[in-house]
Coordinates of C-alpha atoms in Angstrom, one line a residue:
X280 CA 19.7 -11.7 -10.0
X281 CA 20.2 -13.6 -6.6
X282 CA 22.6 -10.5 -5.7
X283 CA 20.1 -8.0 -6.2
X284 CA 17.8 -10.4 -4.3
X285 CA 19.8 -10.5 -1.6
X286 CA 20.3 -6.7 -1.6
X287 CA 16.8 -6.3 -1.2
X288 CA 16.2 -8.8 1.6
X289 CA 18.6 -6.8 3.7
X290 CA 17.2 -3.7 2.6
X291 CA 14.4 -5.1 3.9
X292 CA 15.9 -6.3 7.2
X293 CA 17.4 -2.7 7.7
X294 CA 14.2 -0.9 7.1
X295 CA 12.2 -3.3 9.9
X296 CA 8.8 -1.9 10.5
X297 CA 8.2 -0.2 13.7
X298 CA 5.7 -1.4 15.9
X299 CA 2.9 0.2 18.0
X300 CA 1.3 -2.4 20.1
X301 CA 1.1 -5.5 18.2
X302 CA 1.0 -3.9 14.8
X303 CA 3.4 -2.6 12.8
X304 CA 3.3 0.6 11.5
X305 CA 4.4 2.7 8.3
X306 CA 4.2 6.4 7.3
X307 CA 1.6 7.0 4.4
X308 CA 3.5 10.1 3.2
X309 CA 7.1 10.0 2.5
X310 CA 8.4 12.9 4.3
X311 CA 6.9 14.9 7.0
X312 CA 5.3 18.1 5.6
X313 CA 7.5 17.6 2.6
X314 CA 10.6 18.1 4.2
X315 CA 12.4 15.2 6.1
X316 CA 12.1 12.2 4.2
X317 CA 11.0 9.2 6.5
X318 CA 13.9 6.4 6.9
X319 CA 11.3 3.6 5.4
X320 CA 10.8 5.6 2.5
X321 CA 14.6 6.1 2.1
X322 CA 15.2 2.7 1.9
X323 CA 12.0 2.1 -0.5
X324 CA 13.9 4.3 -2.8
X325 CA 16.8 1.8 -2.9
X326 CA 14.3 -1.1 -3.6
X327 CA 12.7 0.7 -6.5
X328 CA 16.3 1.7 -7.9
X329 CA 17.4 -2.1 -7.9
X330 CA 13.8 -4.1 -7.9
X331 CA 12.3 -5.1 -11.0
X332 CA 8.6 -5.3 -11.6
X333 CA 8.1 -8.6 -10.6
X334 CA 10.2 -8.5 -7.5
X335 CA 8.0 -5.7 -6.2
X336 CA 5.4 -7.8 -7.5
X337 CA 6.7 -10.8 -4.9
X338 CA 7.2 -8.4 -2.5
X339 CA 4.1 -6.7 -2.4
X340 CA 2.2 -10.1 -2.7
X341 CA 4.4 -12.3 -0.5
X342 CA 6.7 -10.7 2.1
X343 CA 5.8 -11.4 5.9
X344 CA 5.5 -8.0 6.6
X345 CA 2.3 -6.1 6.0
X346 CA 4.8 -2.5 5.9
X347 CA 7.2 -4.0 3.4
X348 CA 3.9 -5.7 1.0
X349 CA 2.3 -1.6 1.3
X350 CA 5.7 0.0 0.4
X351 CA 6.4 -2.4 -2.6
X352 CA 2.5 -2.0 -3.4
X353 CA 3.0 1.6 -3.9
X354 CA 6.0 1.2 -5.8
X355 CA 5.0 -1.1 -8.2
X356 CA 1.6 1.3 -8.5
X357 CA 3.8 4.1 -9.8
X358 CA 5.3 1.6 -12.5
X359 CA 3.1 -0.8 -13.1
X360 CA -0.8 0.3 -12.2
X361 CA -2.5 -2.8 -13.6
X362 CA -0.3 -5.3 -11.9
X363 CA -0.6 -3.2 -8.5
X364 CA -4.4 -3.4 -8.9
X365 CA -4.5 -6.9 -9.6
X366 CA -2.9 -7.3 -6.4
X367 CA -5.3 -5.0 -4.3
X368 CA -8.2 -7.1 -5.8
X369 CA -6.7 -10.3 -5.0
X370 CA -5.7 -9.5 -1.5
X371 CA -9.1 -7.9 -0.7
X372 CA -10.2 -9.8 1.7
X373 CA -6.8 -9.8 3.7
X374 CA -7.4 -8.6 7.6
X375 CA -3.8 -7.7 7.8
X376 CA -4.0 -4.7 10.2
X377 CA -1.0 -2.1 10.1
X378 CA -1.3 1.4 11.6
X379 CA -1.5 3.9 8.8
X380 CA 0.7 7.2 9.9
X381 CA -0.2 10.7 8.4
X382 CA 1.8 13.3 9.8
X383 CA 1.5 12.8 13.6
X384 CA -1.8 10.5 13.7
X385 CA -2.4 6.8 12.9
X386 CA -5.0 4.5 13.3
X387 CA -4.7 0.5 12.9
X388 CA -6.6 -0.1 9.5
X389 CA -6.5 -3.0 7.2
X390 CA -3.9 -3.3 4.9
X391 CA -6.4 -3.8 1.8
X392 CA -8.3 -0.7 3.0
X393 CA -5.2 1.6 2.4
X394 CA -4.0 -0.2 -0.8
X395 CA -7.6 0.8 -2.1
X396 CA -7.7 4.0 -0.5
X397 CA -4.5 4.5 -2.3
X398 CA -5.6 3.5 -5.4
X399 CA -9.0 5.2 -5.7
X400 CA -7.8 8.6 -4.1
X401 CA -4.9 9.3 -6.5
X402 CA -6.6 7.6 -9.8
X403 CA -4.9 10.1 -11.9
X404 CA -1.6 10.3 -10.3
X405 CA -0.9 7.0 -10.9
X406 CA -3.0 6.9 -14.2
X407 CA -5.1 4.1 -13.2
X408 CA -8.0 3.3 -15.8
X409 CA -11.6 3.5 -15.0
X410 CA -11.8 -0.2 -16.2
X411 CA -9.2 -1.0 -13.3
X412 CA -11.2 2.2 -10.7
X413 CA -14.5 -0.2 -11.6
X414 CA -12.7 -3.6 -10.8
X415 CA -12.0 -2.5 -7.3
X416 CA -15.0 -0.9 -6.7
X417 CA -16.5 -4.3 -7.7
X418 CA -14.1 -6.0 -5.8
X419 CA -14.9 -4.0 -2.4
X420 CA -18.6 -4.3 -3.2
X421 CA -18.4 -7.9 -3.1
X422 CA -15.8 -8.7 -0.4
X423 CA -16.9 -10.2 2.6
X424 CA -15.0 -8.1 5.1
X425 CA -16.0 -4.8 3.2
X426 CA -17.0 -3.0 6.4
X427 CA -13.4 -3.0 7.0
X428 CA -12.6 -1.0 4.1
X429 CA -13.1 2.8 4.5
X430 CA -14.0 3.1 1.0
X431 CA -17.0 0.7 1.0
X432 CA -18.3 3.7 3.2
X433 CA -17.5 6.3 0.4
X434 CA -19.2 4.0 -2.3
X435 CA -22.3 3.4 -0.3
X436 CA -23.0 6.6 1.8
X437 CA -23.2 9.9 -0.6
X438 CA -22.4 12.2 2.0
X439 CA -18.6 10.3 2.5
X440 CA -16.0 11.6 0.8
X441 CA -12.8 10.2 -0.3

């Protein structure tokens, strides 16, 4: 257990997130145009291979880097969607901001917004239950920082699309 945790910690250090100004940044896709895999996702494969659900939960909840928290969250979402969704709900008011890069474009966005969008845009892919999806909707609508969560506008404006 200790050896695995030390290994995971060292991978997180090697995978030190890149910065754009004051913000850390993360590639939302694992590979550019589904061809060249981004290095952060190569390390994520290793973390996924050697981490238990509890270790992923701890990384997704408590790591100092919002990017590592996002990567661990996305890995946990694949394995244990209900657990990952609980993290997203518990952390909904978190305003930690990262630059989320898709292809060649990236904009600063709150980690809670990115997590919610990942879940709600990919409900079938991650086997998210209707109940969990509704729990996220309720959490977004009641969050103090709801206007910083993109999905809030999807819920409240019929012309918006995920």
